[in-house]
PDB file of C-alpha atoms in Angstrom:
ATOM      1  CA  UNK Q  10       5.937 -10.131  14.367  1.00 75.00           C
ATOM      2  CA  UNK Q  11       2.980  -8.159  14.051  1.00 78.00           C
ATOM      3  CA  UNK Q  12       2.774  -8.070  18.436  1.00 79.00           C
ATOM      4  CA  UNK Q  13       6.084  -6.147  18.331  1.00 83.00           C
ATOM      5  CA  UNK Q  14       5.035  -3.793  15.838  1.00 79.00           C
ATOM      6  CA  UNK Q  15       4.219  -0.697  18.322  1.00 79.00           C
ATOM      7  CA  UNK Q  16       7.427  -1.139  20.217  1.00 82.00           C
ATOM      8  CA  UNK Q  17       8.098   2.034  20.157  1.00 79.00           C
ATOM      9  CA  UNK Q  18       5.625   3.156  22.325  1.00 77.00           C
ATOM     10  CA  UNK Q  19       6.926   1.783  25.291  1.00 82.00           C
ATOM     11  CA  UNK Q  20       8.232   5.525  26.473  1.00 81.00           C
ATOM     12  CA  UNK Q  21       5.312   7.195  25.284  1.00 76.00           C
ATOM     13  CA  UNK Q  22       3.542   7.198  28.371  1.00 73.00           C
ATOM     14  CA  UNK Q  23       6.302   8.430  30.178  1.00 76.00           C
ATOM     15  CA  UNK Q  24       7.726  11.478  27.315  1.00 76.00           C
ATOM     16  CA  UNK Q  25       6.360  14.021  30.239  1.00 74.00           C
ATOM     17  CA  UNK Q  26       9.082  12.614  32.695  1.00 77.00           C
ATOM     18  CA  UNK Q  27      11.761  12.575  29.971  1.00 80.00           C
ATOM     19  CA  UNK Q  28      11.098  16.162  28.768  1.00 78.00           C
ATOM     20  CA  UNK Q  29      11.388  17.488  32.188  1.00 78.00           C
ATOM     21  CA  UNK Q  30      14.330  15.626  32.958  1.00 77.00           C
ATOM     22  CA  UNK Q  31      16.420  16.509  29.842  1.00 81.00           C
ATOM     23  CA  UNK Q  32      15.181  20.357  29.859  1.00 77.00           C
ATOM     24  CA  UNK Q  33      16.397  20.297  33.253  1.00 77.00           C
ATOM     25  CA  UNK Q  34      20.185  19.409  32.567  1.00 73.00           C
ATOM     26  CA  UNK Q  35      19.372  22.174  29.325  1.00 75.00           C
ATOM     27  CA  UNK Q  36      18.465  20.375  27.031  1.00 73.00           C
ATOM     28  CA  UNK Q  37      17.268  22.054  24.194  1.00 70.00           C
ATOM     29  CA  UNK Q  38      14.589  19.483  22.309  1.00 74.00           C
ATOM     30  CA  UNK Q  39      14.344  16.140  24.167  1.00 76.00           C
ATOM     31  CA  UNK Q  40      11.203  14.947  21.546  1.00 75.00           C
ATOM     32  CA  UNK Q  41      14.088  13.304  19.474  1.00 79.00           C
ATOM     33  CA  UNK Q  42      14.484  11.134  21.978  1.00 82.00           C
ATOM     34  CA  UNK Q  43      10.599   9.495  20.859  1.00 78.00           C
ATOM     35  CA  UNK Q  44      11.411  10.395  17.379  1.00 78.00           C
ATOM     36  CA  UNK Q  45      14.856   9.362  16.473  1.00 84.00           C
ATOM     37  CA  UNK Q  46      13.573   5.851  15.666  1.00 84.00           C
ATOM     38  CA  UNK Q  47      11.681   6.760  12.492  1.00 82.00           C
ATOM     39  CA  UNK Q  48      15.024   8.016  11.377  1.00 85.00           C
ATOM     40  CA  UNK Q  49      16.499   5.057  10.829  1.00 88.00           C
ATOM     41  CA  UNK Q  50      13.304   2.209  11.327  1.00 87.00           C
ATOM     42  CA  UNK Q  51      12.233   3.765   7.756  1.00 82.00           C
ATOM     43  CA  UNK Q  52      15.180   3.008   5.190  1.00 87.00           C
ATOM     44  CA  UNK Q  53      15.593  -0.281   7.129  1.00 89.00           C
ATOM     45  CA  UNK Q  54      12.687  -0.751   6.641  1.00 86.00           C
ATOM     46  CA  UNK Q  55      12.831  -0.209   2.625  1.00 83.00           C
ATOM     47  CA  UNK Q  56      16.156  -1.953   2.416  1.00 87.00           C
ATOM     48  CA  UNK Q  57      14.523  -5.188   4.228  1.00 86.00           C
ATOM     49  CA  UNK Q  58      11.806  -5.605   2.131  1.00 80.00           C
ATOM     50  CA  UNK Q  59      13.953  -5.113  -1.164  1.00 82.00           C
ATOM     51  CA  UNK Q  60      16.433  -8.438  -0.071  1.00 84.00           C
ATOM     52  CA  UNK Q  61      13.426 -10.162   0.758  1.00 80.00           C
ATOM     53  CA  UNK Q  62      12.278 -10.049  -2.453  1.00 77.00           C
ATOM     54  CA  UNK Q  63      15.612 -11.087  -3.491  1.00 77.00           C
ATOM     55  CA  UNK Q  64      14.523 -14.622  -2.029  1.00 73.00           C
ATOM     56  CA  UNK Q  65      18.820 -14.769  -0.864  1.00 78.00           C
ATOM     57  CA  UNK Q  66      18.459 -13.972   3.129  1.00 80.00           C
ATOM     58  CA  UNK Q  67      15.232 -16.360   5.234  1.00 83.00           C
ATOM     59  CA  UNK Q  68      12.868 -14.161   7.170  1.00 86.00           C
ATOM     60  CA  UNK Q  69      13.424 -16.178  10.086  1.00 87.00           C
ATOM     61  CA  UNK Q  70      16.579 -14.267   9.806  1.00 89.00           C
ATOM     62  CA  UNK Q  71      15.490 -10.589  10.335  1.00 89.00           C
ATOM     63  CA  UNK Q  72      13.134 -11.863  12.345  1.00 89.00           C
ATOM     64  CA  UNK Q  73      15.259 -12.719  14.829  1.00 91.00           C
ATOM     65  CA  UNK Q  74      18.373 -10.121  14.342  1.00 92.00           C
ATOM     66  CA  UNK Q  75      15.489  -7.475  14.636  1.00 91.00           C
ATOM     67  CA  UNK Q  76      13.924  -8.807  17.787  1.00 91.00           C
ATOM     68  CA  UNK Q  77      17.109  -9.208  19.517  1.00 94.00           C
ATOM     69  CA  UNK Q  78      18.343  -5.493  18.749  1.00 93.00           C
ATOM     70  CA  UNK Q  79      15.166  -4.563  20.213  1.00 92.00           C
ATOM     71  CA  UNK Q  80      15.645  -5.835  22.963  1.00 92.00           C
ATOM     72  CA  UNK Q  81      19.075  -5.339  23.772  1.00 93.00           C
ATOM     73  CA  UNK Q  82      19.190  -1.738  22.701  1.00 93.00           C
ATOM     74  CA  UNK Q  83      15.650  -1.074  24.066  1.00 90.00           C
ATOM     75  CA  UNK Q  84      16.554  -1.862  27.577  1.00 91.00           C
ATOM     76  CA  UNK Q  85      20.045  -0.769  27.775  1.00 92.00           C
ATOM     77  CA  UNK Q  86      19.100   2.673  28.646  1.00 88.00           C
ATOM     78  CA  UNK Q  87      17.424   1.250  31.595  1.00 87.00           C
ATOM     79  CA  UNK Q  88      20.944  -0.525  33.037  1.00 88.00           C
ATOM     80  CA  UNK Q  89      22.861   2.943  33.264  1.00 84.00           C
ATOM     81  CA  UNK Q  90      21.988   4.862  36.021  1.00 78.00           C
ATOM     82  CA  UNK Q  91      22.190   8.479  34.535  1.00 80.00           C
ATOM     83  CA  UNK Q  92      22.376   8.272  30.629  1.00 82.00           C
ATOM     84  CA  UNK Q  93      23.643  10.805  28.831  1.00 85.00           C
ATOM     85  CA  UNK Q  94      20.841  12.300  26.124  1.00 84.00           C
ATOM     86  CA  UNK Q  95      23.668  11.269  23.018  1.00 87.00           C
ATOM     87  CA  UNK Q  96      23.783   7.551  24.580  1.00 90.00           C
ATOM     88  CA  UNK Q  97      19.719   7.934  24.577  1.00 89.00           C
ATOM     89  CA  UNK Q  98      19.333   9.306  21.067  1.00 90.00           C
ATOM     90  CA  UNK Q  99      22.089   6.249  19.654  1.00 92.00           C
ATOM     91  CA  UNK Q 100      20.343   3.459  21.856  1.00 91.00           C
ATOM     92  CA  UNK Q 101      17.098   4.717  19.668  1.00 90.00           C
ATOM     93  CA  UNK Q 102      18.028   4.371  16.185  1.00 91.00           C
ATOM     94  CA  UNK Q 103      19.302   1.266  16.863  1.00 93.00           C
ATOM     95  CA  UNK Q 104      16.476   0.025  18.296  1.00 91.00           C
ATOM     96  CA  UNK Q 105      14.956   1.519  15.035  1.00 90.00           C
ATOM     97  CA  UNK Q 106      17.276   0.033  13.134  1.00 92.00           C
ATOM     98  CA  UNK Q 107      16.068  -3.998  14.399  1.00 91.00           C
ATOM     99  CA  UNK Q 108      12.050  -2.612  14.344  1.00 89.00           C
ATOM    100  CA  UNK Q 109      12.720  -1.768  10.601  1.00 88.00           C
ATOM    101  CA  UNK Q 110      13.734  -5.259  10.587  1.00 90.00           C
ATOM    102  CA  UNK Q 111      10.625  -6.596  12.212  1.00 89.00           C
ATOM    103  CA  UNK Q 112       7.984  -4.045  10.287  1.00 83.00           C
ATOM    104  CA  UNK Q 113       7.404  -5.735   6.915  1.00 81.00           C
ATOM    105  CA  UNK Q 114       7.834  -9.332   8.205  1.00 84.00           C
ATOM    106  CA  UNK Q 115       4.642  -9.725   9.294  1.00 79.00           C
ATOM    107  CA  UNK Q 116       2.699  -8.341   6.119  1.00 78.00           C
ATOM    108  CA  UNK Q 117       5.720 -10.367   3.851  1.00 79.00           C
ATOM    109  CA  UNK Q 118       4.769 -14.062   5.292  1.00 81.00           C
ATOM    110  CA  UNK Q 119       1.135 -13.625   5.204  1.00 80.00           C
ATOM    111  CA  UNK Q 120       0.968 -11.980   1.336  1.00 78.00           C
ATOM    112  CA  UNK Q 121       3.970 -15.056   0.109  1.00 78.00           C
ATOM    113  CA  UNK Q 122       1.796 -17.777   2.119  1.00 77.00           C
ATOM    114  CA  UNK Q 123      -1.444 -17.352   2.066  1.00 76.00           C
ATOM    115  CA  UNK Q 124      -4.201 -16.392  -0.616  1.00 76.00           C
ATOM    116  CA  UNK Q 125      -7.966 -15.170  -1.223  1.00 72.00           C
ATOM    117  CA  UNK Q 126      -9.972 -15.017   2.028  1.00 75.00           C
ATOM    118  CA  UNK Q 127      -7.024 -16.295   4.191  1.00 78.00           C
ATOM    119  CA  UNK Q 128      -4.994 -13.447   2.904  1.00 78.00           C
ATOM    120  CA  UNK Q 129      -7.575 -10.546   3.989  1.00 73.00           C
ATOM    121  CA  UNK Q 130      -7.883 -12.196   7.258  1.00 79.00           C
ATOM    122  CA  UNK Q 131      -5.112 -12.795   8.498  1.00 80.00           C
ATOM    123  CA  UNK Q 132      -4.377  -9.063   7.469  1.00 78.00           C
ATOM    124  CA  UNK Q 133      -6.575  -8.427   9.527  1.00 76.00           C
ATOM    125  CA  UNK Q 134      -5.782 -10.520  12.426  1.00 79.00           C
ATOM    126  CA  UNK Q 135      -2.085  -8.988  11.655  1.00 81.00           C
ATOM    127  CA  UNK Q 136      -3.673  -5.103  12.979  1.00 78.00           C
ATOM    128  CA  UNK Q 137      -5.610  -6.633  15.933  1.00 79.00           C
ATOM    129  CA  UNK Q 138      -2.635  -8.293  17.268  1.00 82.00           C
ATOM    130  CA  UNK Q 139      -0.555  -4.904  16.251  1.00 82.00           C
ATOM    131  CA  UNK Q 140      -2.432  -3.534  18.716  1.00 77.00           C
ATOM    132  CA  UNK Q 141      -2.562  -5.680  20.741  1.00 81.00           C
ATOM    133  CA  UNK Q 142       0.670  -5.371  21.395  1.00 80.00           C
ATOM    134  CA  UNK Q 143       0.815  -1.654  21.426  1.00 78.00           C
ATOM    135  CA  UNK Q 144      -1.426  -1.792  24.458  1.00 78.00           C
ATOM    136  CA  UNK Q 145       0.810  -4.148  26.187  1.00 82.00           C
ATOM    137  CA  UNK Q 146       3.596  -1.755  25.828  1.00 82.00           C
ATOM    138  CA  UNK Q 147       2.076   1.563  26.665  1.00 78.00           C
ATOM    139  CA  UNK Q 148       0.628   0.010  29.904  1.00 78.00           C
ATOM    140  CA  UNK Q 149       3.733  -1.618  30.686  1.00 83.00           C
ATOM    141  CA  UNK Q 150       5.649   1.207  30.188  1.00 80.00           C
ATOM    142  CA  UNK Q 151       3.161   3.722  32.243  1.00 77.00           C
ATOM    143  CA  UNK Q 152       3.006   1.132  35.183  1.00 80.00           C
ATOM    144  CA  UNK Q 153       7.149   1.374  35.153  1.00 82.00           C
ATOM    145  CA  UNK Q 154       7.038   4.956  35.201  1.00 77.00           C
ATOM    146  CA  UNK Q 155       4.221   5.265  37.720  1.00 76.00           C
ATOM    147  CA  UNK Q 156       6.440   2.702  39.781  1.00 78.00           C
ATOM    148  CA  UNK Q 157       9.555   4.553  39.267  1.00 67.00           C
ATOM    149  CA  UNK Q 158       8.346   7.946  40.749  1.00 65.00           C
ATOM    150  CA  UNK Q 159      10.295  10.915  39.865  1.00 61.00           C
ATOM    151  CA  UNK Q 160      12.879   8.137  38.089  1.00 62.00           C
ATOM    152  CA  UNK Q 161      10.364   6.604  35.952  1.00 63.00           C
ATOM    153  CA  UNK Q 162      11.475   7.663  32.624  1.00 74.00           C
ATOM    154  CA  UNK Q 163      14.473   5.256  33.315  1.00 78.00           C
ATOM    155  CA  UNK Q 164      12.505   2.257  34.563  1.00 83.00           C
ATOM    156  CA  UNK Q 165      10.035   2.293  31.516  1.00 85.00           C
ATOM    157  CA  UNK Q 166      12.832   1.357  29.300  1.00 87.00           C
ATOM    158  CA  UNK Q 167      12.578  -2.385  30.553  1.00 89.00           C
ATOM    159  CA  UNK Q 168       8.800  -2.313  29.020  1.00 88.00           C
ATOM    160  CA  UNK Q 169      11.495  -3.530  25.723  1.00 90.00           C
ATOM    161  CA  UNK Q 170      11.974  -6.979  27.946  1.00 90.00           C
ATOM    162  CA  UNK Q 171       8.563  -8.029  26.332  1.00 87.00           C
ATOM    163  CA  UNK Q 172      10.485  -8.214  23.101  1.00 88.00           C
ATOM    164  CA  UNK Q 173      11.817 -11.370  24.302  1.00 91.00           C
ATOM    165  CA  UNK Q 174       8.277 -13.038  23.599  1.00 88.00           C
ATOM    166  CA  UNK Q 175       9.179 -11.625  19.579  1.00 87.00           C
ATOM    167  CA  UNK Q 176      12.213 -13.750  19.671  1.00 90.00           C
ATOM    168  CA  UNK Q 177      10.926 -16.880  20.656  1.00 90.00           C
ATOM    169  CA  UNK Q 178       8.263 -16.223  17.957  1.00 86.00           C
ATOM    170  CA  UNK Q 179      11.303 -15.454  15.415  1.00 87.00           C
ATOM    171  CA  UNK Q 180      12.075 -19.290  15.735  1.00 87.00           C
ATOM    172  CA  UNK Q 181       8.505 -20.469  14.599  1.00 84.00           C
ATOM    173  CA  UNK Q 182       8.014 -18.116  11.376  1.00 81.00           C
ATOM    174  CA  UNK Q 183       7.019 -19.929   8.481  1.00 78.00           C
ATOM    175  CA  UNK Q 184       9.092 -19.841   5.154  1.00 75.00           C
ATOM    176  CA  UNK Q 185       7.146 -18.727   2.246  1.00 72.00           C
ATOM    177  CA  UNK Q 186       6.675 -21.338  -0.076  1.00 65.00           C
ATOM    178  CA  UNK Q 187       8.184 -19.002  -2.786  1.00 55.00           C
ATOM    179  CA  UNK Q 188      11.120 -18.650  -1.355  1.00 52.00           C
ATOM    180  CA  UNK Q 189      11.296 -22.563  -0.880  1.00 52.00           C
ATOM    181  CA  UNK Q 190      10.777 -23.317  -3.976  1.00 50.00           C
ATOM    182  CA  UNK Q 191      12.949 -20.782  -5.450  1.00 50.00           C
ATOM    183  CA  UNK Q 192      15.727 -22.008  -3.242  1.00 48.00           C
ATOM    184  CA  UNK Q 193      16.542 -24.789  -5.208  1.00 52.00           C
ATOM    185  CA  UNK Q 194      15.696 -23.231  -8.690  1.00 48.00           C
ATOM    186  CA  UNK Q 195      18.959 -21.058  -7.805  1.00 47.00           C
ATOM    187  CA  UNK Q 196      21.344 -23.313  -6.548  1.00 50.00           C
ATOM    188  CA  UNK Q 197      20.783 -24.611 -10.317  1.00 50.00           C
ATOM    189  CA  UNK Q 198      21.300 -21.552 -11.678  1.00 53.00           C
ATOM    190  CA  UNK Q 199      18.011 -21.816 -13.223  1.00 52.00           C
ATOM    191  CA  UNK Q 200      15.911 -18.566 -11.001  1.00 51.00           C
ATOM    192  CA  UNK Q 201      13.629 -17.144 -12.920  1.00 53.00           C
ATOM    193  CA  UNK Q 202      13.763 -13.266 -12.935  1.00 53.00           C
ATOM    194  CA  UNK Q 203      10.386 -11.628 -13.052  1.00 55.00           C
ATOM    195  CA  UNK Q 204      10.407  -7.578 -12.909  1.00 57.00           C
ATOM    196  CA  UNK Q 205       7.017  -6.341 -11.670  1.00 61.00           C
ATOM    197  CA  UNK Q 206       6.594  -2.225 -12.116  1.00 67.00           C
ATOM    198  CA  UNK Q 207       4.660  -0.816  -9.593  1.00 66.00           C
ATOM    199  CA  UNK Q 208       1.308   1.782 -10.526  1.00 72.00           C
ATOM    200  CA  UNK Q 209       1.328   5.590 -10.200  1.00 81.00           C
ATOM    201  CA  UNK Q 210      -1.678   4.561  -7.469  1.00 79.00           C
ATOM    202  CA  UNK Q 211       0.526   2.498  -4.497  1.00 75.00           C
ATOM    203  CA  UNK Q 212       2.721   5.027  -4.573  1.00 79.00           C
ATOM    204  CA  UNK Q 213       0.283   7.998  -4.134  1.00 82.00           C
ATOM    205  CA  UNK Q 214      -1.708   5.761  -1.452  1.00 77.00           C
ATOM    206  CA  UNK Q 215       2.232   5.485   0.146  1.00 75.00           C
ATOM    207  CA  UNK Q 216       2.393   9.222   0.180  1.00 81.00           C
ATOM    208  CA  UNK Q 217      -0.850  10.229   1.418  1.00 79.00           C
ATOM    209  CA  UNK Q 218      -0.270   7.395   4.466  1.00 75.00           C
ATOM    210  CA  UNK Q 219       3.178   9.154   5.032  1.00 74.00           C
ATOM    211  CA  UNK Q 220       1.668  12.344   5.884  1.00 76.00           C
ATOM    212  CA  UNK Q 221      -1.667  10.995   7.356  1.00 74.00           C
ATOM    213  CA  UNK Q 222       0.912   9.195  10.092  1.00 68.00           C
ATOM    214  CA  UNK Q 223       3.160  12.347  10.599  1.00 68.00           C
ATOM    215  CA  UNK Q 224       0.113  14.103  11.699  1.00 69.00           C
ATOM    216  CA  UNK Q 225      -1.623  10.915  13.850  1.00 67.00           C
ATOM    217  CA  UNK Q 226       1.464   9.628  15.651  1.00 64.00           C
ATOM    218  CA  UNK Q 227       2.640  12.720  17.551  1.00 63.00           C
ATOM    219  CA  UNK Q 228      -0.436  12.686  19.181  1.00 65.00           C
ATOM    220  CA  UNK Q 229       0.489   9.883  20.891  1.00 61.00           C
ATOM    221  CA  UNK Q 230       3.223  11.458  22.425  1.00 58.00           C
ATOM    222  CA  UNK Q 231       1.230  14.976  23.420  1.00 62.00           C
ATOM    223  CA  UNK Q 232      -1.139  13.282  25.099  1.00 59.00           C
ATOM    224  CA  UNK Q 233       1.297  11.673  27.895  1.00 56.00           C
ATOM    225  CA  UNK Q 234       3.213  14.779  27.697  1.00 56.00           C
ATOM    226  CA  UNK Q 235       0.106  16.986  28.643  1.00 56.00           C
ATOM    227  CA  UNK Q 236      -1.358  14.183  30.973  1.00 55.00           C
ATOM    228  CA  UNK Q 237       2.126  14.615  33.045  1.00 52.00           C
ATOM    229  CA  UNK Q 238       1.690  18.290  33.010  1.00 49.00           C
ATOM    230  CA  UNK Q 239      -1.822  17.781  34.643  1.00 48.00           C
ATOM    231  CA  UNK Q 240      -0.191  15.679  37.092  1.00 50.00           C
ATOM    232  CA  UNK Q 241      -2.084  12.210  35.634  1.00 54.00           C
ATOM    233  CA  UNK Q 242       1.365  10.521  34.868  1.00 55.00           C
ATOM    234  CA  UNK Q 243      -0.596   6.754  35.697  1.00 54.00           C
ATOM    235  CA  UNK Q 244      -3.426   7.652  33.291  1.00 61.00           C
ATOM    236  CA  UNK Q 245      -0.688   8.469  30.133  1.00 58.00           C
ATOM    237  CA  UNK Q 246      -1.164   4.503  29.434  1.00 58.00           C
ATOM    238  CA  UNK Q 247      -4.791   4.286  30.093  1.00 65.00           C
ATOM    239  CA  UNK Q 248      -5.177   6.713  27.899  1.00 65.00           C
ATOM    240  CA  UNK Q 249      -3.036   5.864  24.834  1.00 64.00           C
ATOM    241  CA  UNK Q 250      -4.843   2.487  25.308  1.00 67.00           C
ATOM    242  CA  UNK Q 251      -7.648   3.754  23.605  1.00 73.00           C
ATOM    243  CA  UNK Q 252      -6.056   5.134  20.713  1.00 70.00           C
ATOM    244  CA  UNK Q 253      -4.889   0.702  20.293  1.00 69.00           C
ATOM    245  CA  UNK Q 254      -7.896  -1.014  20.871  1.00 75.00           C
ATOM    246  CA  UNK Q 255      -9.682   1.152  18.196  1.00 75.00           C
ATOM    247  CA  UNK Q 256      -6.843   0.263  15.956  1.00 72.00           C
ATOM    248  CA  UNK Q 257      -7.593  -3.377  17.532  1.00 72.00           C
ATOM    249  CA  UNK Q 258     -11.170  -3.442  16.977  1.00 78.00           C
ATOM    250  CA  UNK Q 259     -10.875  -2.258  13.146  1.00 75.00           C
ATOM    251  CA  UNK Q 260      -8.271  -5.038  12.506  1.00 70.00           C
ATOM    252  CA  UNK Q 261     -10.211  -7.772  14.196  1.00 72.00           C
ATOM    253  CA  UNK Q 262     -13.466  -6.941  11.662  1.00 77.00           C
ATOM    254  CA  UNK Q 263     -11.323  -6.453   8.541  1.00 73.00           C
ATOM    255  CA  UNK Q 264     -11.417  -9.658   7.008  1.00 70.00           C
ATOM    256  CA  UNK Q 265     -15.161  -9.029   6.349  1.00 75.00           C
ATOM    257  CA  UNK Q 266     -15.399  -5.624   5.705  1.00 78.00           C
ATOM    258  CA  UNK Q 267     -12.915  -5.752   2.595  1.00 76.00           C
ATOM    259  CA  UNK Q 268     -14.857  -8.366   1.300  1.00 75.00           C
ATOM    260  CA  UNK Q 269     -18.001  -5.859   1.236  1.00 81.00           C
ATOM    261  CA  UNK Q 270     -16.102  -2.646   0.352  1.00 80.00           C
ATOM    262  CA  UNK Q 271     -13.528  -4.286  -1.786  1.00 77.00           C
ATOM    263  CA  UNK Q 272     -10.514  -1.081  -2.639  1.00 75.00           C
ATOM    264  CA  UNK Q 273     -12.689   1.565  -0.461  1.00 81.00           C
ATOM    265  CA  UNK Q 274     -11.569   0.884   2.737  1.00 80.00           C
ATOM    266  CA  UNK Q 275      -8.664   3.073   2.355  1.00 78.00           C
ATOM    267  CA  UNK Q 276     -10.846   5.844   2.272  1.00 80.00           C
ATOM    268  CA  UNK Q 277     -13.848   4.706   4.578  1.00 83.00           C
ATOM    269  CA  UNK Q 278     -10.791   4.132   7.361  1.00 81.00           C
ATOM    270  CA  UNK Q 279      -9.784   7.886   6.421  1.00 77.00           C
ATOM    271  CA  UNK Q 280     -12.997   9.422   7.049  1.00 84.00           C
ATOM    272  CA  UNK Q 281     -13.332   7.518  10.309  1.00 82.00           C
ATOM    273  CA  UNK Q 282     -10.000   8.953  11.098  1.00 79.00           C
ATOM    274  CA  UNK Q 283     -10.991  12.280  10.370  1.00 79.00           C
ATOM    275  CA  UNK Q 284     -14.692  12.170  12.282  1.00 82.00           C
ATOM    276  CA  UNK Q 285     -12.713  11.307  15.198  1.00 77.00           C
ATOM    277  CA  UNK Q 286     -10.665  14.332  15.147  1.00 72.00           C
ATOM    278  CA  UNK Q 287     -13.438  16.536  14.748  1.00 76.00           C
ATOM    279  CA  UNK Q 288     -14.945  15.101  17.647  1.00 74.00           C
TER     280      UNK Q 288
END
């Protein structure tokens, strides 16, 4: 689950092509067409992990329903010939909609089955393979545009097809053992209902990520814009590639930095982020 987490940025390379396509036929702010999936990936994403916790619906379940609306709705730009920038923006949030399914699965199954030094590390393994996938699908998608010529924006769109290797994977996620156990618990109408309050601190830590990623990500998107500008189109992937394996490289060496640094490597990762900018 966690490969699929970046597959957003299939387009990204290419956001240079689609701005100068759509401002062409007047449009006024073709960005929304990168954008439009936070709009809906984010309360999808809240609702999801709230009926997990429920214990009702499997996670095999949005695993799968997520992938599959991913793909479908990822690629079926690609199959109309000239799509119209309202059939764009729609085919977006719903693609949003099944990666808000997707998000918290990965982080849910490894926090309900796993514990201690098993738990940190496979957090960590959880990034690298994040990434991982993100580079997949920024290459793939600035090969398709390179390929496509002055049409690439449209052929990128198939970069989604990858999202078939997230369904297959749907069908091996493990249940956690909570949920199994509480499975039977509630067919006896015996459940037990624990209430846990969340601190004042997660939520600040929530907030402060919020705006730390509505600053980071749109770089992203800049960069292939600008690198199209320059006429660079088929280094737009090479280029976001770096921004992945950084992200790749931190999650593979997790694990044993947390252990060192314990609740600190919020902040350390922060002032990494922030030395690279001023660079």
């Amino acid at each position: 689950m966690a490969l699929m987490g970046m597959a957003f940025s299939v387009i990204t390379p290419a956001m240079g092509s689609i701005l100068s396509h759509y401002m062409a036929l007047g449009v006024a702010n073709p960005t929304y067409i990168s954008t439009m999936y936070c709009i809906t990936m984010v309360p999808v994403t809240l609702i999801t992990g709230v009926i997990l916790n429920t214990g009702k619906v499997n996670y095999r379940f949005f695993a799968i329903l997520g992938n599959v609306m991913m793909l479908i709705f990822g690629c079926l730009p690609a199959l109309i010939p000239d799509p119209s920038y309202g059939f764009m923006l729609v085919c977006r949030a719903l693609m949003g909609v099944g990666l808000g399914f997707v998000t918290p699965l990965g982080n849910a199954v490894i926090l309900n089955c796993y514990e201690g030094k098993k738990q940190s590390m496979y957090m960590g393994l959880a990034t690298t393979f994040m990434n991982l996938g993100g580079i997949a699908f920024q290459n793939i998608g600035s090969v398709l545009n390179t390929m496509g010529g002055a049409n690439g924006y449209h052929l990128c769109f198939w970069g989604y097809a990858f999202c078939l290797v997230g369904v297959i994977g749907s069908f091996l996620i493990p249940e956690p053992k909570k949920f199994q156990a509480a499975a039977p618990a509630a067919a006896a109408g015996d459940a037990p209902k624990i209430k846990e309050k969340m601190g004042i601190i997660p939520i600040i830590l929530g907030v402060f990520l919020f705006i730390f990623n509505l600053m980071d990500f749109p770089i992203m998107m800049y960069a292939g814009t600008m690198l199209h500008v320059s006429g660079a189109e088929a280094l737009a992937g090479i280029c976001l590639t770096f921004f992945t394996i950084g992200g790749m490289i931190s999650g593979a060496i997790f694990g044993a930095t947390f252990k060192v640094i314990k609740r600190f490597i919020i902040g350390v990762g922060w002032i990494i982020c922030g030395l690279g900018v001023l660079i």
